[in-house]
């Protein structure tokens, strides 16, 4: 079990919510991410939500909600449109919403979100990231690459019946988590100098 524990501790990250300047939500077709982010907004953890995403580069179109389709029937052109509709339905004020609707994968989610923040002249010392729990490490690595000066806290959301306690018990869970493990290495090797320089 040592190997499973090591992989679990690396992939699945969880922080307690803290007061922050903004809540960042990577592109997703699961409404639970924005529902959690909206709840954090209502509780006063941050004044702004920034959902990110056009659609997956793999699909070329947004397929609609993967769960709760009766509540969020759409149609939606982008992941960002989908998440903003969820936020509005959850009672978030439009004034509390920014939007990034051009990105098609996680790296773009992070860097395009940073561009939106810079265009609005916002100073972000601390941010919360609401992401799928098995996506937490890769999301953190990309957002830390884009936001090297920002204190980032991960607020994970369990989706797809995959969590830190059961991922290794199903073929689907193993595929998702081990896929994330491989992508953390293959996709983020170029970020290492940024991480290193941030230690200075």
PDB file of N, CA and C in Angstrom, residues 64-102:
ATOM      1  N   UNK A  64     -22.208  19.948 -22.672  1.00  0.00           N
ATOM      2  CA  UNK A  64     -23.264  20.154 -21.689  1.00  0.00           C
ATOM      3  C   UNK A  64     -22.922  19.509 -20.365  1.00  0.00           C
ATOM      4  N   UNK A  65     -23.799  19.688 -19.411  1.00  0.00           N
ATOM      5  CA  UNK A  65     -23.564  19.184 -18.054  1.00  0.00           C
ATOM      6  C   UNK A  65     -23.458  17.659 -18.050  1.00  0.00           C
ATOM      7  N   UNK A  66     -22.452  17.146 -17.352  1.00  0.00           N
ATOM      8  CA  UNK A  66     -22.304  15.692 -17.223  1.00  0.00           C
ATOM      9  C   UNK A  66     -23.204  15.144 -16.120  1.00  0.00           C
ATOM     10  N   UNK A  67     -23.579  15.993 -15.177  1.00  0.00           N
ATOM     11  CA  UNK A  67     -24.506  15.624 -14.107  1.00  0.00           C
ATOM     12  C   UNK A  67     -25.501  16.767 -13.928  1.00  0.00           C
ATOM     13  N   UNK A  68     -26.624  16.491 -13.277  1.00  0.00           N
ATOM     14  CA  UNK A  68     -27.645  17.497 -12.970  1.00  0.00           C
ATOM     15  C   UNK A  68     -28.163  18.205 -14.224  1.00  0.00           C
ATOM     16  N   UNK A  69     -28.345  17.449 -15.289  1.00  0.00           N
ATOM     17  CA  UNK A  69     -28.791  18.052 -16.548  1.00  0.00           C
ATOM     18  C   UNK A  69     -30.182  18.668 -16.436  1.00  0.00           C
ATOM     19  N   UNK A  70     -30.993  18.133 -15.530  1.00  0.00           N
ATOM     20  CA  UNK A  70     -32.328  18.704 -15.357  1.00  0.00           C
ATOM     21  C   UNK A  70     -32.265  20.095 -14.741  1.00  0.00           C
ATOM     22  N   UNK A  71     -31.258  20.336 -13.934  1.00  0.00           N
ATOM     23  CA  UNK A  71     -31.093  21.631 -13.275  1.00  0.00           C
ATOM     24  C   UNK A  71     -30.373  22.634 -14.175  1.00  0.00           C
ATOM     25  N   UNK A  72     -29.455  22.129 -14.987  1.00  0.00           N
ATOM     26  CA  UNK A  72     -28.665  22.988 -15.869  1.00  0.00           C
ATOM     27  C   UNK A  72     -28.740  22.440 -17.306  1.00  0.00           C
ATOM     28  N   UNK A  73     -29.909  22.600 -17.956  1.00  0.00           N
ATOM     29  CA  UNK A  73     -30.109  21.966 -19.260  1.00  0.00           C
ATOM     30  C   UNK A  73     -29.380  22.635 -20.424  1.00  0.00           C
ATOM     31  N   UNK A  74     -29.034  23.909 -20.242  1.00  0.00           N
ATOM     32  CA  UNK A  74     -28.370  24.594 -21.342  1.00  0.00           C
ATOM     33  C   UNK A  74     -29.345  24.989 -22.444  1.00  0.00           C
ATOM     34  N   UNK A  75     -28.901  25.059 -23.676  1.00  0.00           N
ATOM     35  CA  UNK A  75     -27.539  24.732 -24.134  1.00  0.00           C
ATOM     36  C   UNK A  75     -26.542  25.840 -23.798  1.00  0.00           C
ATOM     37  N   UNK A  76     -25.281  25.453 -23.727  1.00  0.00           N
ATOM     38  CA  UNK A  76     -24.203  26.381 -23.418  1.00  0.00           C
ATOM     39  C   UNK A  76     -23.147  26.292 -24.510  1.00  0.00           C
ATOM     40  N   UNK A  77     -22.637  27.431 -24.911  1.00  0.00           N
ATOM     41  CA  UNK A  77     -21.586  27.430 -25.932  1.00  0.00           C
ATOM     42  C   UNK A  77     -20.229  27.071 -25.344  1.00  0.00           C
ATOM     43  N   UNK A  78     -19.988  27.479 -24.097  1.00  0.00           N
ATOM     44  CA  UNK A  78     -18.666  27.262 -23.497  1.00  0.00           C
ATOM     45  C   UNK A  78     -18.799  26.760 -22.057  1.00  0.00           C
ATOM     46  N   UNK A  79     -17.703  26.235 -21.548  1.00  0.00           N
ATOM     47  CA  UNK A  79     -17.645  25.847 -20.137  1.00  0.00           C
ATOM     48  C   UNK A  79     -17.876  27.058 -19.247  1.00  0.00           C
ATOM     49  N   UNK A  80     -17.340  28.192 -19.656  1.00  0.00           N
ATOM     50  CA  UNK A  80     -17.510  29.419 -18.880  1.00  0.00           C
ATOM     51  C   UNK A  80     -18.978  29.827 -18.822  1.00  0.00           C
ATOM     52  N   UNK A  81     -19.693  29.770 -19.953  1.00  0.00           N
ATOM     53  CA  UNK A  81     -21.128  30.076 -19.962  1.00  0.00           C
ATOM     54  C   UNK A  81     -21.883  29.163 -18.999  1.00  0.00           C
ATOM     55  N   UNK A  82     -21.538  27.891 -19.037  1.00  0.00           N
ATOM     56  CA  UNK A  82     -22.139  26.886 -18.165  1.00  0.00           C
ATOM     57  C   UNK A  82     -21.930  27.237 -16.696  1.00  0.00           C
ATOM     58  N   UNK A  83     -20.700  27.555 -16.341  1.00  0.00           N
ATOM     59  CA  UNK A  83     -20.396  27.828 -14.941  1.00  0.00           C
ATOM     60  C   UNK A  83     -20.996  29.144 -14.463  1.00  0.00           C
ATOM     61  N   UNK A  84     -21.043  30.134 -15.329  1.00  0.00           N
ATOM     62  CA  UNK A  84     -21.663  31.401 -14.949  1.00  0.00           C
ATOM     63  C   UNK A  84     -23.160  31.213 -14.715  1.00  0.00           C
ATOM     64  N   UNK A  85     -23.811  30.414 -15.541  1.00  0.00           N
ATOM     65  CA  UNK A  85     -25.238  30.130 -15.328  1.00  0.00           C
ATOM     66  C   UNK A  85     -25.464  29.443 -13.986  1.00  0.00           C
ATOM     67  N   UNK A  86     -24.579  28.515 -13.641  1.00  0.00           N
ATOM     68  CA  UNK A  86     -24.683  27.840 -12.339  1.00  0.00           C
ATOM     69  C   UNK A  86     -24.556  28.859 -11.216  1.00  0.00           C
ATOM     70  N   UNK A  87     -23.544  29.724 -11.322  1.00  0.00           N
ATOM     71  CA  UNK A  87     -23.320  30.721 -10.276  1.00  0.00           C
ATOM     72  C   UNK A  87     -24.534  31.626 -10.100  1.00  0.00           C
ATOM     73  N   UNK A  88     -25.096  32.098 -11.207  1.00  0.00           N
ATOM     74  CA  UNK A  88     -26.274  32.960 -11.141  1.00  0.00           C
ATOM     75  C   UNK A  88     -27.432  32.214 -10.486  1.00  0.00           C
ATOM     76  N   UNK A  89     -27.640  30.965 -10.883  1.00  0.00           N
ATOM     77  CA  UNK A  89     -28.715  30.175 -10.285  1.00  0.00           C
ATOM     78  C   UNK A  89     -28.465  29.889  -8.806  1.00  0.00           C
ATOM     79  N   UNK A  90     -27.206  29.920  -8.411  1.00  0.00           N
ATOM     80  CA  UNK A  90     -26.865  29.738  -6.994  1.00  0.00           C
ATOM     81  C   UNK A  90     -26.898  31.055  -6.219  1.00  0.00           C
ATOM     82  N   UNK A  91     -27.296  32.136  -6.888  1.00  0.00           N
ATOM     83  CA  UNK A  91     -27.466  33.409  -6.199  1.00  0.00           C
ATOM     84  C   UNK A  91     -26.255  34.309  -6.163  1.00  0.00           C
ATOM     85  N   UNK A  92     -25.219  34.014  -6.952  1.00  0.00           N
ATOM     86  CA  UNK A  92     -24.050  34.885  -7.005  1.00  0.00           C
ATOM     87  C   UNK A  92     -24.394  36.134  -7.810  1.00  0.00           C
ATOM     88  N   UNK A  93     -24.015  37.289  -7.308  1.00  0.00           N
ATOM     89  CA  UNK A  93     -24.246  38.538  -8.025  1.00  0.00           C
ATOM     90  C   UNK A  93     -23.395  38.586  -9.289  1.00  0.00           C
ATOM     91  N   UNK A  94     -23.953  39.076 -10.403  1.00  0.00           N
ATOM     92  CA  UNK A  94     -23.131  39.249 -11.611  1.00  0.00           C
ATOM     93  C   UNK A  94     -21.892  40.090 -11.366  1.00  0.00           C
ATOM     94  N   UNK A  95     -21.945  41.002 -10.392  1.00  0.00           N
ATOM     95  CA  UNK A  95     -20.780  41.829 -10.074  1.00  0.00           C
ATOM     96  C   UNK A  95     -19.647  41.005  -9.466  1.00  0.00           C
ATOM     97  N   UNK A  96     -19.971  39.813  -9.004  1.00  0.00           N
ATOM     98  CA  UNK A  96     -18.955  38.946  -8.410  1.00  0.00           C
ATOM     99  C   UNK A  96     -18.359  37.955  -9.391  1.00  0.00           C
ATOM    100  N   UNK A  97     -18.657  38.145 -10.687  1.00  0.00           N
ATOM    101  CA  UNK A  97     -18.224  37.177 -11.694  1.00  0.00           C
ATOM    102  C   UNK A  97     -17.340  37.818 -12.755  1.00  0.00           C
ATOM    103  N   UNK A  98     -16.182  37.226 -12.974  1.00  0.00           N
ATOM    104  CA  UNK A  98     -15.367  37.516 -14.142  1.00  0.00           C
ATOM    105  C   UNK A  98     -15.506  36.330 -15.091  1.00  0.00           C
ATOM    106  N   UNK A  99     -14.972  36.435 -16.305  1.00  0.00           N
ATOM    107  CA  UNK A  99     -15.094  35.309 -17.226  1.00  0.00           C
ATOM    108  C   UNK A  99     -13.849  35.180 -18.094  1.00  0.00           C
ATOM    109  N   UNK A 100     -13.492  33.931 -18.338  1.00  0.00           N
ATOM    110  CA  UNK A 100     -12.415  33.602 -19.274  1.00  0.00           C
ATOM    111  C   UNK A 100     -12.962  32.483 -20.146  1.00  0.00           C
ATOM    112  N   UNK A 101     -13.225  32.736 -21.405  1.00  0.00           N
ATOM    113  CA  UNK A 101     -13.937  31.766 -22.230  1.00  0.00           C
ATOM    114  C   UNK A 101     -13.203  31.389 -23.512  1.00  0.00           C
ATOM    115  N   UNK A 102     -11.861  31.442 -23.465  1.00  0.00           N
ATOM    116  CA  UNK A 102     -11.076  31.104 -24.653  1.00  0.00           C
ATOM    117  C   UNK A 102     -10.210  29.857 -24.476  1.00  0.00           C
TER     118      UNK A 102
END
